[in-house]
Amino acid sequence: MKQAWLYVLPWDIGFPGGVNQVVINLINTQKKTQTLTPKLLIDQNSGNANYIASTPVDYFPLTNPCWSPGILGIVKYLIKLPFLLFRLYRYIGNDVQCINPHYPTLNVLNFVLYKKLGFYVGKIILSFHGTDVVSIKKTVGFEKYLWHFIFQHVDFMACCSQKLADELNDYVDNSVEGKIKVIHNGIAEQIIKAATANSGVLPMELDNSRFILNVATFERKKGQDILIRAFAKIRVSVSPIKLVLIGRSTDILINYRQLVSQLDCENDVVFIENLEHQSVLNFFRKANVFCLPSRYEPFGIVLLEAGYFSCPVIASNVGGIPEIIEDGYDGCLISPDNIDELANKLIDLLNNSDMAEKMGRRLRNKVIKTFTWDIAASKYLNLLSNN
């Protein structure tokens, strides 16, 4: 039997979001290359079973000593641990060559103990995506101790950007720094081609309209409020123009709608919630500018997707974004929280189509050559032979 690569997620694969897109694309790539058989494990309480690329999703009850406070949590965990390890033994057996939790929680302690007790000889690779590292750095006391124990006993820690790797390096003990590896996210060109084979229909209000596009979960760190304010400053001078904001709905969305109303630009701002990924891709193809004014951004897969469609990009000079965008060559970088700078860059690109097209073409060339899931999957696979 071909050996397996076990992906682990702390939530249901059906939820929209960047981490799930990473896992889905890695699974698709592994199935295409037929290197290892991908499997996916999710906490049993996460939701109903789904299937990704004909890969069954298994639900498994994971826990850790910090689910209940103090000594009680430790006692409860120790009582459950033998039964949990036995279930892991029956599930993992001898088929799994790599256990790869993405956006790891303290539940990965179960896999570490399973290996440390001699039941498993394969690799454990933790994959970090951004706010998971932020959360870990805030832990204290026993929880912090457990994370450092985990870091000592996993084989590798993969980060989606050098900037995120630097953040993690600053936190971990010197003895484990060599375990931290950078594996950039990518795009799946064949999947994008298939998804956009038909041009798709945009909302009626965008028919024949120029528009600025933003695709991100509606949350403060993504900076949509900055983009809305910058758009309000320029919309008359570059009219006709619209702003399209696509993302997973959150509580902050009502604030953004109120902001649009206060700035008197309801007729020119379009909110689209919880749109499936394949439908989002058609917006990249038709947008005049893509803008990602994030306050915090570990990487930014949406920048790769915009680049694939040669869409000119403006993004904040934060996190892993400068690892994708070279300012003034294949995109524009701005300071976070700077409304005036963003407004000026939008005017520059919207009024200079030649410059915008050149930047878009250059970014497309970079994305196709440098940022693919084939490259990312190959780097993950190489870790199996890296000691």
Short mmCIF file of C-alpha atoms in Angstrom, two decimals:
data_model
loop_
_atom_site.label_atom_id
_atom_site.label_comp_id
_atom_site.label_asym_id
_atom_site.label_seq_id
_atom_site.Cartn_x
_atom_site.Cartn_y
_atom_site.Cartn_z
CA MET A 1 0.00 0.00 0.00
CA LYS A 2 1.26 3.49 -0.88
CA GLN A 3 2.18 5.47 2.23
CA ALA A 4 0.08 8.44 3.27
CA TRP A 5 0.54 12.11 4.10
CA LEU A 6 -1.86 13.01 6.90
CA TYR A 7 -3.10 16.62 6.92
CA VAL A 8 -4.69 17.84 10.16
CA LEU A 9 -7.01 20.86 10.50
CA PRO A 10 -8.61 22.35 13.63
CA TRP A 11 -11.83 23.19 11.75
CA ASP A 12 -14.00 21.88 8.94
CA ILE A 13 -12.51 21.92 5.45
CA GLY A 14 -15.79 23.36 4.14
CA PHE A 15 -15.20 26.74 5.78
CA PRO A 16 -13.96 29.53 3.46
CA GLY A 17 -10.49 30.87 4.19
CA GLY A 18 -6.86 30.89 3.12
CA VAL A 19 -5.63 28.01 5.29
CA ASN A 20 -8.24 25.65 3.83
CA GLN A 21 -7.25 26.72 0.31
CA VAL A 22 -3.64 25.82 1.11
CA VAL A 23 -4.59 22.33 2.30
CA ILE A 24 -6.99 21.74 -0.61
CA ASN A 25 -4.34 22.73 -3.15
CA LEU A 26 -1.63 20.62 -1.53
CA ILE A 27 -4.00 17.63 -1.55
CA ASN A 28 -4.85 18.23 -5.22
CA THR A 29 -1.15 18.50 -6.11
CA GLN A 30 -0.23 15.33 -4.23
CA LYS A 31 -2.98 13.41 -5.98
CA LYS A 32 -1.78 14.71 -9.34
CA THR A 33 1.87 13.78 -8.74
CA GLN A 34 0.92 10.46 -7.09
CA THR A 35 3.77 10.68 -4.59
CA LEU A 36 1.97 9.97 -1.31
CA THR A 37 -1.71 9.32 -0.66
CA PRO A 38 -3.22 12.41 1.05
CA LYS A 39 -5.52 11.92 4.04
CA LEU A 40 -7.29 14.62 6.04
CA LEU A 41 -8.13 14.51 9.74
CA ILE A 42 -10.34 17.06 11.52
CA ASP A 43 -11.49 17.37 15.10
CA GLN A 44 -14.64 15.27 15.43
CA ASN A 45 -16.64 18.22 16.75
CA SER A 46 -15.90 20.42 13.74
CA GLY A 47 -18.87 19.53 11.56
CA ASN A 48 -20.19 17.14 8.96
CA ALA A 49 -17.96 15.03 6.73
CA ASN A 50 -16.82 16.51 3.41
CA TYR A 51 -14.77 15.18 0.55
CA ILE A 52 -11.95 17.09 -1.11
CA ALA A 53 -10.56 15.91 -4.45
CA SER A 54 -11.98 12.43 -3.75
CA THR A 55 -10.10 12.41 -0.46
CA PRO A 56 -12.20 11.27 2.51
CA VAL A 57 -12.23 13.53 5.54
CA ASP A 58 -11.92 11.71 8.86
CA TYR A 59 -13.20 13.19 12.11
CA PHE A 60 -11.27 12.35 15.26
CA PRO A 61 -11.71 13.51 18.89
CA LEU A 62 -8.54 15.38 19.83
CA THR A 63 -7.96 17.12 23.15
CA ASN A 64 -5.18 18.63 25.29
CA PRO A 65 -4.43 19.34 28.99
CA CYS A 66 -5.54 22.98 28.75
CA TRP A 67 -9.16 22.35 27.76
CA SER A 68 -10.05 22.53 31.47
CA PRO A 69 -8.29 24.94 33.86
CA GLY A 70 -5.50 23.97 36.25
CA ILE A 71 -4.81 20.51 37.61
CA LEU A 72 -8.29 19.34 36.60
CA GLY A 73 -7.41 19.72 32.93
CA ILE A 74 -4.22 17.70 33.33
CA VAL A 75 -6.01 14.91 35.22
CA LYS A 76 -8.80 14.71 32.63
CA TYR A 77 -6.26 14.58 29.83
CA LEU A 78 -4.18 11.83 31.45
CA ILE A 79 -7.33 9.73 31.94
CA LYS A 80 -8.28 10.11 28.26
CA LEU A 81 -4.74 9.77 26.88
CA PRO A 82 -4.42 5.92 26.77
CA PHE A 83 -7.72 5.61 24.89
CA LEU A 84 -6.75 8.43 22.54
CA LEU A 85 -3.35 6.88 21.80
CA PHE A 86 -4.99 3.53 21.10
CA ARG A 87 -7.38 5.15 18.63
CA LEU A 88 -4.44 6.93 16.97
CA TYR A 89 -2.65 3.60 16.67
CA ARG A 90 -5.63 2.04 14.96
CA TYR A 91 -6.06 5.05 12.67
CA ILE A 92 -2.44 5.80 11.74
CA GLY A 93 -0.98 2.30 11.80
CA ASN A 94 2.10 1.91 9.58
CA ASP A 95 0.72 3.75 6.56
CA VAL A 96 1.35 7.40 7.48
CA GLN A 97 4.77 8.77 6.57
CA CYS A 98 4.09 12.35 7.64
CA ILE A 99 1.66 14.00 10.07
CA ASN A 100 1.19 17.60 8.94
CA PRO A 101 -1.07 19.80 11.13
CA HIS A 102 -1.93 23.16 9.54
CA TYR A 103 -2.72 26.10 11.83
CA PRO A 104 -1.64 23.89 14.76
CA THR A 105 -3.30 24.04 18.15
CA LEU A 106 -2.21 22.38 21.38
CA ASN A 107 -4.01 19.27 20.15
CA VAL A 108 -0.83 18.41 18.20
CA LEU A 109 0.55 17.34 21.58
CA ASN A 110 -1.26 14.04 20.98
CA PHE A 111 0.83 13.31 17.89
CA VAL A 112 4.04 14.32 19.65
CA LEU A 113 3.36 11.95 22.56
CA TYR A 114 2.31 9.22 20.14
CA LYS A 115 5.71 9.49 18.42
CA LYS A 116 7.73 9.98 21.61
CA LEU A 117 6.26 6.77 23.08
CA GLY A 118 7.54 4.84 20.06
CA PHE A 119 4.28 4.19 18.21
CA TYR A 120 5.22 6.30 15.19
CA VAL A 121 8.50 6.64 13.26
CA GLY A 122 7.45 9.11 10.55
CA LYS A 123 7.84 12.88 10.45
CA ILE A 124 5.72 15.53 12.17
CA ILE A 125 5.67 18.85 10.30
CA LEU A 126 3.74 21.81 11.72
CA SER A 127 2.56 24.35 9.12
CA PHE A 128 2.07 27.92 10.34
CA HIS A 129 -0.02 30.54 8.55
CA GLY A 130 0.18 33.73 10.62
CA THR A 131 -2.26 34.36 13.43
CA ASP A 132 -1.49 30.90 14.81
CA VAL A 133 2.02 32.16 15.60
CA VAL A 134 0.59 35.37 17.07
CA SER A 135 -1.65 33.33 19.39
CA ILE A 136 1.17 31.02 20.47
CA LYS A 137 3.40 33.97 21.35
CA LYS A 138 0.71 35.21 23.76
CA THR A 139 0.60 31.98 25.77
CA VAL A 140 1.88 31.90 29.35
CA GLY A 141 2.55 29.38 32.10
CA PHE A 142 1.84 25.71 31.47
CA GLU A 143 0.42 26.36 28.01
CA LYS A 144 3.63 28.11 26.97
CA TYR A 145 5.66 25.21 28.39
CA LEU A 146 3.65 22.72 26.32
CA TRP A 147 4.31 24.67 23.13
CA HIS A 148 8.05 24.65 23.75
CA PHE A 149 7.85 20.91 24.48
CA ILE A 150 6.07 20.44 21.14
CA PHE A 151 8.68 22.50 19.28
CA GLN A 152 11.44 20.35 20.77
CA HIS A 153 9.88 17.11 19.53
CA VAL A 154 8.44 17.85 16.08
CA ASP A 155 10.67 17.43 13.05
CA PHE A 156 10.01 20.66 11.18
CA MET A 157 7.97 23.87 11.32
CA ALA A 158 6.98 25.23 7.91
CA CYS A 159 6.12 28.94 7.57
CA CYS A 160 4.42 30.52 4.57
CA SER A 161 6.86 33.45 4.44
CA GLN A 162 10.32 34.44 5.61
CA LYS A 163 8.78 37.19 7.72
CA LEU A 164 6.63 34.67 9.59
CA ALA A 165 9.63 32.37 9.99
CA ASP A 166 11.55 35.28 11.54
CA GLU A 167 8.68 35.87 14.00
CA LEU A 168 8.72 32.22 15.03
CA ASN A 169 12.52 32.18 15.24
CA ASP A 170 12.39 35.08 17.69
CA TYR A 171 10.09 33.05 19.94
CA VAL A 172 11.49 29.52 19.96
CA ASP A 173 14.59 28.24 21.77
CA ASN A 174 17.87 28.43 19.85
CA SER A 175 18.06 24.63 19.79
CA VAL A 176 15.06 24.32 17.44
CA GLU A 177 15.67 27.24 15.07
CA GLY A 178 17.07 24.87 12.44
CA LYS A 179 13.69 23.14 12.23
CA ILE A 180 11.99 26.25 10.82
CA LYS A 181 11.62 26.20 7.03
CA VAL A 182 10.03 28.65 4.58
CA ILE A 183 7.59 27.18 2.06
CA HIS A 184 5.71 29.85 0.14
CA ASN A 185 2.13 29.26 -0.88
CA GLY A 186 1.29 29.07 -4.57
CA ILE A 187 -1.31 28.92 -7.30
CA ALA A 188 -2.64 25.91 -9.18
CA GLU A 189 -2.64 27.08 -12.80
CA GLN A 190 -4.60 24.13 -14.20
CA ILE A 191 -7.30 24.46 -11.54
CA ILE A 192 -7.63 28.21 -12.17
CA LYS A 193 -7.87 27.60 -15.91
CA ALA A 194 -10.60 25.03 -15.41
CA ALA A 195 -12.50 27.23 -12.95
CA THR A 196 -12.48 30.20 -15.32
CA ALA A 197 -13.02 28.33 -18.59
CA ASN A 198 -16.31 30.18 -18.84
CA SER A 199 -16.01 33.90 -18.26
CA GLY A 200 -18.74 33.93 -15.62
CA VAL A 201 -21.31 36.61 -14.96
CA LEU A 202 -20.54 39.50 -12.64
CA PRO A 203 -23.28 41.32 -10.71
CA MET A 204 -25.43 43.61 -12.85
CA GLU A 205 -24.10 46.75 -11.19
CA LEU A 206 -20.62 45.88 -12.50
CA ASP A 207 -21.62 45.49 -16.15
CA ASN A 208 -19.05 47.42 -18.22
CA SER A 209 -17.77 49.13 -15.05
CA ARG A 210 -14.22 49.80 -14.03
CA PHE A 211 -13.66 48.56 -10.50
CA ILE A 212 -11.11 48.20 -7.72
CA LEU A 213 -11.17 44.74 -6.14
CA ASN A 214 -10.43 43.53 -2.61
CA VAL A 215 -10.75 39.88 -1.59
CA ALA A 216 -10.24 39.12 2.10
CA THR A 217 -12.11 38.08 5.22
CA PHE A 218 -13.91 41.11 6.61
CA GLU A 219 -11.72 41.88 9.63
CA ARG A 220 -9.71 44.81 10.91
CA LYS A 221 -6.30 43.36 10.08
CA LYS A 222 -7.22 43.28 6.37
CA GLY A 223 -7.61 47.07 6.28
CA GLN A 224 -10.84 47.31 4.28
CA ASP A 225 -11.72 50.45 6.25
CA ILE A 226 -8.58 52.15 4.89
CA LEU A 227 -9.50 51.14 1.35
CA ILE A 228 -13.06 52.43 1.73
CA ARG A 229 -11.80 55.81 2.97
CA ALA A 230 -9.21 56.05 0.19
CA PHE A 231 -11.85 55.15 -2.40
CA ALA A 232 -14.17 57.86 -1.07
CA LYS A 233 -11.38 60.42 -1.64
CA ILE A 234 -10.70 59.46 -5.27
CA ARG A 235 -13.97 58.20 -6.72
CA VAL A 236 -15.03 61.54 -8.16
CA SER A 237 -11.64 62.34 -9.73
CA VAL A 238 -11.37 58.95 -11.49
CA SER A 239 -15.10 58.44 -12.14
CA PRO A 240 -16.68 56.19 -13.24
CA ILE A 241 -15.23 53.65 -10.80
CA LYS A 242 -16.59 51.16 -8.28
CA LEU A 243 -15.13 49.34 -5.29
CA VAL A 244 -15.87 45.62 -4.92
CA LEU A 245 -15.24 44.00 -1.53
CA ILE A 246 -15.51 40.19 -1.43
CA GLY A 247 -14.97 38.20 1.76
CA ARG A 248 -16.10 35.90 4.49
CA SER A 249 -18.73 37.64 6.59
CA THR A 250 -17.90 38.66 10.17
CA ASP A 251 -19.40 40.99 12.77
CA ILE A 252 -17.26 43.90 11.56
CA LEU A 253 -19.04 43.99 8.20
CA ILE A 254 -21.89 46.07 9.60
CA ASN A 255 -19.33 48.73 10.60
CA TYR A 256 -17.96 48.81 7.07
CA ARG A 257 -21.45 49.23 5.61
CA GLN A 258 -22.07 52.10 8.02
CA LEU A 259 -18.75 53.67 7.00
CA VAL A 260 -19.73 53.51 3.33
CA SER A 261 -23.03 55.19 4.19
CA GLN A 262 -21.30 57.92 6.21
CA LEU A 263 -18.97 58.62 3.28
CA ASP A 264 -21.98 58.82 0.93
CA CYS A 265 -20.70 56.27 -1.58
CA GLU A 266 -23.26 53.44 -1.27
CA ASN A 267 -23.94 53.51 -5.01
CA ASP A 268 -20.30 52.83 -5.84
CA VAL A 269 -19.34 50.18 -3.25
CA VAL A 270 -20.38 46.55 -3.68
CA PHE A 271 -20.15 44.05 -0.80
CA ILE A 272 -20.22 40.34 -1.67
CA GLU A 273 -20.24 37.85 1.22
CA ASN A 274 -19.13 34.21 1.41
CA LEU A 275 -18.63 33.71 -2.32
CA GLU A 276 -17.16 30.33 -3.25
CA HIS A 277 -13.55 30.45 -4.40
CA GLN A 278 -14.14 29.48 -8.03
CA SER A 279 -16.61 32.34 -8.48
CA VAL A 280 -14.17 34.83 -6.96
CA LEU A 281 -11.58 34.11 -9.67
CA ASN A 282 -13.67 35.75 -12.41
CA PHE A 283 -13.51 39.06 -10.54
CA PHE A 284 -9.69 39.02 -10.71
CA ARG A 285 -9.86 38.67 -14.47
CA LYS A 286 -12.01 41.78 -14.89
CA ALA A 287 -10.74 44.08 -12.12
CA ASN A 288 -8.73 47.18 -13.02
CA VAL A 289 -6.75 47.17 -9.76
CA PHE A 290 -6.48 44.70 -6.90
CA CYS A 291 -5.85 46.25 -3.48
CA LEU A 292 -4.82 44.54 -0.23
CA PRO A 293 -4.15 47.26 2.40
CA SER A 294 -3.60 44.80 5.27
CA ARG A 295 -2.30 45.79 8.67
CA TYR A 296 -0.98 42.25 9.11
CA GLU A 297 -0.46 39.70 6.34
CA PRO A 298 1.79 36.64 6.72
CA PHE A 299 1.74 35.99 2.95
CA GLY A 300 -1.30 36.80 0.79
CA ILE A 301 -2.37 34.08 -1.67
CA VAL A 302 -4.86 36.53 -3.19
CA LEU A 303 -1.91 38.53 -4.52
CA LEU A 304 -0.77 35.47 -6.47
CA GLU A 305 -4.26 35.00 -7.86
CA ALA A 306 -4.45 38.65 -8.90
CA GLY A 307 -1.00 38.32 -10.47
CA TYR A 308 -1.98 35.23 -12.42
CA PHE A 309 -4.66 37.32 -14.16
CA SER A 310 -2.18 40.19 -14.75
CA CYS A 311 -4.23 42.43 -12.48
CA PRO A 312 -2.20 45.42 -11.19
CA VAL A 313 -1.68 45.21 -7.43
CA ILE A 314 -1.42 47.70 -4.57
CA ALA A 315 -0.65 46.16 -1.18
CA SER A 316 0.71 47.08 2.23
CA ASN A 317 4.42 46.74 2.89
CA VAL A 318 3.87 44.32 5.78
CA GLY A 319 4.54 40.67 6.60
CA GLY A 320 5.30 38.43 3.64
CA ILE A 321 3.88 40.77 0.99
CA PRO A 322 7.31 42.20 -0.02
CA GLU A 323 8.37 38.61 -0.75
CA ILE A 324 5.80 38.68 -3.57
CA ILE A 325 5.68 42.33 -4.71
CA GLU A 326 8.69 44.38 -5.80
CA ASP A 327 7.60 47.99 -5.35
CA GLY A 328 7.43 49.94 -8.59
CA TYR A 329 8.27 46.92 -10.76
CA ASP A 330 5.47 44.36 -10.51
CA GLY A 331 3.19 46.19 -8.09
CA CYS A 332 2.96 49.03 -5.60
CA LEU A 333 3.69 48.83 -1.88
CA ILE A 334 2.22 51.31 0.58
CA SER A 335 2.53 51.96 4.29
CA PRO A 336 -0.26 50.39 6.36
CA ASP A 337 -2.98 52.74 7.66
CA ASN A 338 -1.98 55.48 5.20
CA ILE A 339 -5.17 56.61 3.46
CA ASP A 340 -3.57 59.40 1.42
CA GLU A 341 -0.74 57.21 0.11
CA LEU A 342 -3.21 54.54 -0.94
CA ALA A 343 -5.45 57.11 -2.63
CA ASN A 344 -2.51 58.51 -4.61
CA LYS A 345 -1.38 55.04 -5.74
CA LEU A 346 -4.91 54.19 -6.86
CA ILE A 347 -5.05 57.38 -8.93
CA ASP A 348 -1.63 56.61 -10.46
CA LEU A 349 -2.62 53.11 -11.63
CA LEU A 350 -6.13 54.03 -12.75
CA ASN A 351 -4.87 57.00 -14.77
CA ASN A 352 -1.80 55.27 -16.24
CA SER A 353 -3.00 52.12 -17.98
CA ASP A 354 0.38 51.45 -19.65
CA MET A 355 2.21 51.36 -16.32
CA ALA A 356 -0.55 49.27 -14.75
CA GLU A 357 -0.47 46.72 -17.59
CA LYS A 358 3.33 46.38 -17.41
CA MET A 359 3.20 45.76 -13.67
CA GLY A 360 0.43 43.21 -14.13
CA ARG A 361 2.36 41.29 -16.81
CA ARG A 362 5.54 41.25 -14.73
CA LEU A 363 3.71 39.95 -11.68
CA ARG A 364 2.07 37.22 -13.76
CA ASN A 365 5.48 36.06 -15.02
CA LYS A 366 6.84 35.95 -11.47
CA VAL A 367 3.85 34.05 -10.11
CA ILE A 368 3.93 31.38 -12.82
CA LYS A 369 7.68 30.81 -12.43
CA THR A 370 8.06 31.10 -8.65
CA PHE A 371 4.82 30.54 -6.76
CA THR A 372 3.15 27.24 -7.68
CA TRP A 373 1.74 24.41 -5.60
CA ASP A 374 4.02 22.00 -7.45
CA ILE A 375 7.00 23.86 -5.99
CA ALA A 376 5.43 24.02 -2.51
CA ALA A 377 4.50 20.32 -2.50
CA SER A 378 7.99 19.39 -3.67
CA LYS A 379 9.55 21.35 -0.79
CA TYR A 380 7.29 19.59 1.71
CA LEU A 381 8.22 16.22 0.22
CA ASN A 382 11.93 17.05 0.44
CA LEU A 383 11.57 17.48 4.21
CA LEU A 384 10.89 13.76 4.52
CA SER A 385 14.46 13.00 3.46
CA ASN A 386 15.92 15.96 5.38
CA ASN A 387 17.31 15.07 8.78
#
